[in-house]
Amino acid sequence: MPNREIPQPQEGAQSAGEPPSPQPPNGPPAIPAPPPKAARVVRSIPVQRPPFRRLRAYAFDPTLSTELENAVINHVTLEIPWEFDPKTGLDKLEPGPVGEYLEVVDFDPASDCFYSPVDLDQPYLLAQDGLAPSEGNPHFHQQMVYAVAMGTIHNFERALGRTVLWAPHRSTAEGVGGPVYHEEYVPRLRIYPHALREANAYYSPEKKALLFGYFPASTLDSRHHLPGGLVFTCLSHDVVAHETTHAILDGMHRRFIEASNPDVLAFHEAFADVVALFQHFSFPEVLRHQIARTQGNLATENLLAQLAQEFGQATGAHGALRDALGDVDDEGRWVPKQPDPARIRTETEPHARGSLLVAAVFAAFVSIYKSRTAALFRIATGGTGVLPAGALHPDLVDRLAGEAAKSAKHILNMCIRALDYCPPVDITFGDYLRALITADHDLVRDDDLGYRIAVVEAFRHYGIYPLDVRSLSVDSLLWSAPAQQDFRPTFLRSLKALKGAAQTWDLRRNRRDIDERLRKLRAKLHDRIDEDKNHEQQLLKGLDLSPGKKFEVHSLRPARRVGPDGDVLADLVIEITQRRPIYLDSALQDRSDAREKGLPKPDFYFRGGGTLIVDLKRFEVRYYIYKDITSESRLARQRAFFKGDGGTSLRALYMGAPSAVAEPFAMLHRSAGQEEIEWVR
């Protein structure tokens, strides 16, 4: 083959003295060689931290993954906020997982062993969105509880506009002037995925921990699970979300675990169920699947309205542990619930009573969903209202799913935001209804979609309404704005001392710094009120602030909400509480009211106090929601409740033993007994 002339590279393409690149025979022109390393300019491109960590989980629980119809929707990928230290900017999720909010400790006391902690920053796990769902892998169990709990926390922070803080550890020591109360900051909620070998899971207010059990399934029915096979409550999305909500609610309202009336513990259970239920609607594939299966009618039997299917079936029930829309009879047939307004007067068991509140909230959601989708159904049916036979068109399914997701998100945000509008003690379902309506009215004045009307109507059908209103119109249910002359000038000046509090609690600041700052502000406000009460007897309605009477600035927190028009509502929520020792013996009570010393321990404490919602722009009290400490009628109702007049008393069941006081949810959720959980102290 004849030699061919090697073409010379273009000017500037090659350094002097470097041999030219060879040219293959009959080939294309040679690619010029790159410049030597000394001549290269290397620029590092910064890689931004991802906003979310993606982790796989069960949408419901492992049982559905063994059913052909539901297996395709039961594996979901959750987007969890990526955890980092706001001070240093460094990532901070450690093996466990252990992060800013949570610490997973996988100790199994029944087997006397620790399971090694999962490292979610391991590159292979990051590349595949964490571990695949698995009943037999303890590392996935750890991933599951972390992912679901963090998702629940994120929903609360988004609705309230502030970081979640856990209830502090409280202790009492004797001081010079009497008992001195001390609060210790709790940085992380502990989660024990395998804490109990029993059919139970609960939040421990004493230990600031979530304890999940595991147990052998019932051998009576093998249609949904392996008879005798192990059931892990930590693998139920609903159970994890429910228990996490108990912990968050306790961090906001620690007196909501004191059963002063039949609604208090029932509200705790109901609210936790509501959060778990409406988190189902954040899974697009699940939502589309259930809408297609029900022909868009979410008032019929569907997975979205059911809680803890595996737990209910494995413990011998015919269906899910709880269902907001219906029940399964002894023959296994699903029967829709019929609202009975009289049932609220006779139902006392907290879960059963709470189910009425859950049913009312879900009924309101269904009404709103039907209203939002009415036009779509008219178009799809040509105005007849009768869908053609066969499957729904995928485009219609997508539109219906979008409306359902929006409605569910709005209802969940309404329910969470209402917590700031509740009295700090002795809550009732009627109080919560007023809080729901008022909180939503503050943020969305024009209720053009009828959300508030739907809520009131659904609550009325279940017999839930306040006792102190003239009618059930929306206007009557709003908390009344107090007259500014009801608040003494010295008290208002005390509030202005907190003007900087709103800037101390947001989604980016260090949570420990926030806690310390707010604790100092509470102490400052307490001292100012304590000084003022010596000059003005009645600073606040519902409280006895006469000289010598003790009180507590129970909590102080900002609330930031953004309305649909972009309006930002910024308030300061302040709770002030007080207690009176109460004796069932009238003679002892008279001696106590006379402030006699040396009396035995009271039978219970009667609590009062109020929630002030203060406008941060004008520093005016927009609402004062209180329970009167001097109310004899309310005290009479509480006495009757503890004595069991007119029904079964819950006092012996939930308040009779010291362990029950410390662990109310252990009692509610089939307590194992104090001796079986001694190891987590």
Tab-separated table of N, CA and C in Angstrom, residues 507-594:
chain	number	residue	atom	x	y	z
A	507	LEU	N	-38.427	27.032	59.896
A	507	LEU	CA	-38.065	25.695	59.433
A	507	LEU	C	-36.566	25.508	59.231
A	508	ARG	N	-35.770	26.538	59.447
A	508	ARG	CA	-34.339	26.415	59.201
A	508	ARG	C	-33.477	26.595	60.446
A	509	ARG	N	-34.031	27.132	61.496
A	509	ARG	CA	-33.233	27.369	62.692
A	509	ARG	C	-32.993	26.086	63.478
A	510	ASN	N	-31.952	26.097	64.293
A	510	ASN	CA	-31.616	24.957	65.134
A	510	ASN	C	-32.714	24.735	66.170
A	511	ARG	N	-33.200	23.505	66.270
A	511	ARG	CA	-34.351	23.223	67.125
A	511	ARG	C	-34.013	23.393	68.606
A	512	ARG	N	-32.815	23.043	68.999
A	512	ARG	CA	-32.429	23.230	70.405
A	512	ARG	C	-32.387	24.726	70.757
A	513	ASP	N	-31.866	25.545	69.865
A	513	ASP	CA	-31.842	26.986	70.099
A	513	ASP	C	-33.260	27.539	70.197
A	514	ILE	N	-34.140	27.030	69.342
A	514	ILE	CA	-35.537	27.466	69.385
A	514	ILE	C	-36.146	27.134	70.736
A	515	ASP	N	-35.926	25.905	71.200
A	515	ASP	CA	-36.500	25.472	72.475
A	515	ASP	C	-36.000	26.334	73.632
A	516	GLU	N	-34.698	26.602	73.676
A	516	GLU	CA	-34.143	27.408	74.763
A	516	GLU	C	-34.662	28.845	74.708
A	517	ARG	N	-34.756	29.391	73.505
A	517	ARG	CA	-35.240	30.753	73.348
A	517	ARG	C	-36.699	30.873	73.809
A	518	LEU	N	-37.537	29.942	73.392
A	518	LEU	CA	-38.950	30.009	73.757
A	518	LEU	C	-39.154	29.756	75.245
A	519	ARG	N	-38.330	28.911	75.833
A	519	ARG	CA	-38.434	28.675	77.273
A	519	ARG	C	-38.125	29.956	78.059
A	520	LYS	N	-37.137	30.705	77.614
A	520	LYS	CA	-36.811	31.973	78.270
A	520	LYS	C	-37.939	32.988	78.091
A	521	LEU	N	-38.543	32.995	76.906
A	521	LEU	CA	-39.642	33.924	76.666
A	521	LEU	C	-40.856	33.574	77.524
A	522	ARG	N	-41.114	32.284	77.706
A	522	ARG	CA	-42.212	31.873	78.575
A	522	ARG	C	-41.960	32.328	80.011
A	523	ALA	N	-40.729	32.158	80.469
A	523	ALA	CA	-40.390	32.589	81.826
A	523	ALA	C	-40.522	34.105	81.964
A	524	LYS	N	-40.119	34.824	80.933
A	524	LYS	CA	-40.215	36.289	80.972
A	524	LYS	C	-41.664	36.731	81.043
A	525	LEU	N	-42.518	36.108	80.228
A	525	LEU	CA	-43.936	36.456	80.250
A	525	LEU	C	-44.562	36.093	81.589
A	526	HIS	N	-44.182	34.945	82.145
A	526	HIS	CA	-44.714	34.543	83.448
A	526	HIS	C	-44.374	35.590	84.508
A	527	ASP	N	-43.134	36.053	84.514
A	527	ASP	CA	-42.721	37.036	85.521
A	527	ASP	C	-43.476	38.346	85.355
A	528	ARG	N	-43.702	38.766	84.114
A	528	ARG	CA	-44.431	40.013	83.885
A	528	ARG	C	-45.870	39.903	84.358
A	529	ILE	N	-46.520	38.763	84.049
A	529	ILE	CA	-47.903	38.572	84.489
A	529	ILE	C	-47.958	38.477	86.009
A	530	ASP	N	-46.971	37.801	86.593
A	530	ASP	CA	-46.943	37.646	88.047
A	530	ASP	C	-46.802	39.005	88.733
A	531	GLU	N	-46.041	39.901	88.133
A	531	GLU	CA	-45.922	41.252	88.680
A	531	GLU	C	-47.218	42.039	88.491
A	532	ASP	N	-47.829	41.889	87.334
A	532	ASP	CA	-49.036	42.657	87.030
A	532	ASP	C	-50.213	42.240	87.896
A	533	LYS	N	-50.289	40.951	88.229
A	533	LYS	CA	-51.478	40.479	88.945
A	533	LYS	C	-51.558	41.060	90.363
A	534	ASN	N	-50.459	41.558	90.876
A	534	ASN	CA	-50.496	42.194	92.191
A	534	ASN	C	-51.205	43.548	92.147
A	535	HIS	N	-51.341	44.090	90.925
A	535	HIS	CA	-51.975	45.399	90.775
A	535	HIS	C	-53.374	45.286	90.167
A	536	GLU	N	-53.595	44.267	89.332
A	536	GLU	CA	-54.888	44.116	88.671
A	536	GLU	C	-55.362	42.679	88.871
A	537	GLN	N	-56.479	42.524	89.558
A	537	GLN	CA	-56.942	41.193	89.956
A	537	GLN	C	-57.286	40.326	88.750
A	538	GLN	N	-58.044	40.883	87.806
A	538	GLN	CA	-58.549	40.061	86.714
A	538	GLN	C	-57.819	40.406	85.418
A	539	LEU	N	-56.696	39.781	85.200
A	539	LEU	CA	-55.948	40.015	83.975
A	539	LEU	C	-56.516	39.215	82.812
A	540	LEU	N	-56.974	37.996	83.078
A	540	LEU	CA	-57.490	37.105	82.046
A	540	LEU	C	-58.723	36.385	82.565
A	541	LYS	N	-59.740	36.301	81.712
A	541	LYS	CA	-60.935	35.565	82.087
A	541	LYS	C	-60.606	34.086	82.231
A	542	GLY	N	-61.315	33.447	83.151
A	542	GLY	CA	-61.159	32.004	83.309
A	542	GLY	C	-60.016	31.589	84.195
A	543	LEU	N	-59.194	32.525	84.644
A	543	LEU	CA	-58.072	32.222	85.522
A	543	LEU	C	-58.214	32.996	86.833
A	544	ASP	N	-57.765	32.394	87.897
A	544	ASP	CA	-57.750	33.063	89.199
A	544	ASP	C	-56.323	33.540	89.453
A	545	LEU	N	-56.066	34.806	89.151
A	545	LEU	CA	-54.725	35.362	89.286
A	545	LEU	C	-54.622	36.278	90.495
A	546	SER	N	-55.395	35.965	91.517
A	546	SER	CA	-55.279	36.723	92.757
A	546	SER	C	-53.948	36.399	93.429
A	547	PRO	N	-53.457	37.282	94.321
A	547	PRO	CA	-52.161	37.042	94.974
A	547	PRO	C	-52.104	35.665	95.631
A	548	GLY	N	-50.987	34.977	95.425
A	548	GLY	CA	-50.794	33.655	96.009
A	548	GLY	C	-51.217	32.515	95.114
A	549	LYS	N	-51.948	32.808	94.012
A	549	LYS	CA	-52.392	31.762	93.102
A	549	LYS	C	-51.328	31.510	92.034
A	550	LYS	N	-51.010	30.239	91.842
A	550	LYS	CA	-50.000	29.882	90.861
A	550	LYS	C	-50.636	29.657	89.495
A	551	PHE	N	-49.833	29.856	88.466
A	551	PHE	CA	-50.270	29.614	87.091
A	551	PHE	C	-49.040	29.245	86.276
A	552	GLU	N	-49.259	28.830	85.053
A	552	GLU	CA	-48.157	28.414	84.183
A	552	GLU	C	-48.355	28.988	82.789
A	553	VAL	N	-47.315	29.574	82.229
A	553	VAL	CA	-47.309	29.891	80.799
A	553	VAL	C	-46.978	28.573	80.100
A	554	HIS	N	-48.031	27.925	79.675
A	554	HIS	CA	-47.963	26.528	79.257
A	554	HIS	C	-47.131	26.345	77.987
A	555	SER	N	-47.362	27.197	77.020
A	555	SER	CA	-46.592	27.114	75.781
A	555	SER	C	-46.651	28.445	75.061
A	556	LEU	N	-45.718	28.617	74.150
A	556	LEU	CA	-45.634	29.818	73.337
A	556	LEU	C	-45.073	29.397	71.992
A	557	ARG	N	-45.799	29.682	70.930
A	557	ARG	CA	-45.343	29.233	69.614
A	557	ARG	C	-45.914	30.149	68.530
A	558	PRO	N	-45.148	30.438	67.478
A	558	PRO	CA	-45.683	31.200	66.352
A	558	PRO	C	-46.466	30.295	65.408
A	559	ALA	N	-47.364	30.883	64.656
A	559	ALA	CA	-48.119	30.152	63.630
A	559	ALA	C	-48.067	30.967	62.350
A	560	ARG	N	-47.555	30.373	61.287
A	560	ARG	CA	-47.471	31.050	59.990
A	560	ARG	C	-48.201	30.210	58.962
A	561	ARG	N	-49.156	30.832	58.308
A	561	ARG	CA	-49.926	30.120	57.297
A	561	ARG	C	-50.050	30.989	56.055
A	562	VAL	N	-50.053	30.341	54.903
A	562	VAL	CA	-50.171	31.051	53.633
A	562	VAL	C	-51.495	30.657	52.995
A	563	GLY	N	-52.333	31.649	52.704
A	563	GLY	CA	-53.636	31.401	52.116
A	563	GLY	C	-53.556	31.156	50.621
A	564	PRO	N	-54.686	30.785	49.998
A	564	PRO	CA	-54.683	30.488	48.561
A	564	PRO	C	-54.351	31.701	47.694
A	565	ASP	N	-54.557	32.908	48.209
A	565	ASP	CA	-54.234	34.125	47.458
A	565	ASP	C	-52.838	34.649	47.771
A	566	GLY	N	-52.067	33.881	48.529
A	566	GLY	CA	-50.721	34.307	48.883
A	566	GLY	C	-50.637	35.137	50.141
A	567	ASP	N	-51.767	35.377	50.805
A	567	ASP	CA	-51.752	36.146	52.048
A	567	ASP	C	-51.081	35.334	53.156
A	568	VAL	N	-50.208	35.996	53.907
A	568	VAL	CA	-49.499	35.335	54.998
A	568	VAL	C	-50.131	35.772	56.314
A	569	LEU	N	-50.538	34.795	57.106
A	569	LEU	CA	-51.120	35.058	58.416
A	569	LEU	C	-50.093	34.657	59.464
A	570	ALA	N	-49.624	35.626	60.226
A	570	ALA	CA	-48.593	35.378	61.241
A	570	ALA	C	-49.152	35.727	62.605
A	571	ASP	N	-49.229	34.728	63.480
A	571	ASP	CA	-49.766	34.900	64.825
A	571	ASP	C	-48.788	34.347	65.850
A	572	LEU	N	-49.010	34.743	67.087
A	572	LEU	CA	-48.313	34.161	68.219
A	572	LEU	C	-49.353	33.462	69.082
A	573	VAL	N	-49.164	32.170	69.328
A	573	VAL	CA	-50.102	31.373	70.111
A	573	VAL	C	-49.526	31.200	71.514
A	574	ILE	N	-50.257	31.673	72.516
A	574	ILE	CA	-49.811	31.614	73.907
A	574	ILE	C	-50.860	30.863	74.717
A	575	GLU	N	-50.418	29.883	75.500
A	575	GLU	CA	-51.332	29.128	76.350
A	575	GLU	C	-50.936	29.325	77.815
A	576	ILE	N	-51.913	29.708	78.619
A	576	ILE	CA	-51.702	29.921	80.050
A	576	ILE	C	-52.681	29.027	80.801
A	577	THR	N	-52.178	28.229	81.745
A	577	THR	CA	-53.018	27.254	82.431
A	577	THR	C	-52.876	27.379	83.944
A	578	GLN	N	-53.820	26.741	84.621
A	578	GLN	CA	-53.863	26.759	86.078
A	578	GLN	C	-54.580	25.497	86.538
A	579	ARG	N	-54.364	25.102	87.808
A	579	ARG	CA	-55.036	23.908	88.314
A	579	ARG	C	-55.549	24.133	89.734
A	580	ARG	N	-56.613	23.391	90.071
A	580	ARG	CA	-57.180	23.385	91.420
A	580	ARG	C	-57.206	21.951	91.931
A	581	PRO	N	-56.734	21.690	93.149
A	581	PRO	CA	-56.858	20.337	93.706
A	581	PRO	C	-58.321	20.058	94.055
A	582	ILE	N	-58.810	18.886	93.658
A	582	ILE	CA	-60.218	18.537	93.857
A	582	ILE	C	-60.309	17.222	94.628
A	583	TYR	N	-61.188	17.228	95.635
A	583	TYR	CA	-61.471	16.037	96.433
A	583	TYR	C	-62.924	15.629	96.208
A	584	LEU	N	-63.141	14.349	96.056
A	584	LEU	CA	-64.511	13.869	95.924
A	584	LEU	C	-65.267	14.001	97.235
A	585	ASP	N	-64.539	14.012	98.339
A	585	ASP	CA	-65.141	14.251	99.648
A	585	ASP	C	-65.355	15.759	99.823
A	586	SER	N	-66.603	16.180	100.033
A	586	SER	CA	-66.924	17.604	100.103
A	586	SER	C	-66.248	18.295	101.289
A	587	ALA	N	-66.089	17.587	102.421
A	587	ALA	CA	-65.439	18.196	103.586
A	587	ALA	C	-63.975	18.506	103.281
A	588	LEU	N	-63.292	17.572	102.641
A	588	LEU	CA	-61.905	17.818	102.264
A	588	LEU	C	-61.806	18.959	101.254
A	589	GLN	N	-62.795	19.030	100.355
A	589	GLN	CA	-62.771	20.099	99.362
A	589	GLN	C	-62.908	21.466	100.021
A	590	ASP	N	-63.780	21.569	101.034
A	590	ASP	CA	-63.940	22.839	101.744
A	590	ASP	C	-62.633	23.246	102.424
A	591	ARG	N	-61.945	22.273	103.021
A	591	ARG	CA	-60.680	22.579	103.673
A	591	ARG	C	-59.615	23.002	102.650
A	592	SER	N	-59.669	22.379	101.481
A	592	SER	CA	-58.710	22.741	100.433
A	592	SER	C	-58.972	24.148	99.921
A	593	ASP	N	-60.262	24.491	99.710
A	593	ASP	CA	-60.599	25.833	99.230
A	593	ASP	C	-60.197	26.899	100.246
A	594	ALA	N	-60.173	26.502	101.538
A	594	ALA	CA	-59.741	27.433	102.583
A	594	ALA	C	-58.220	27.481	102.709
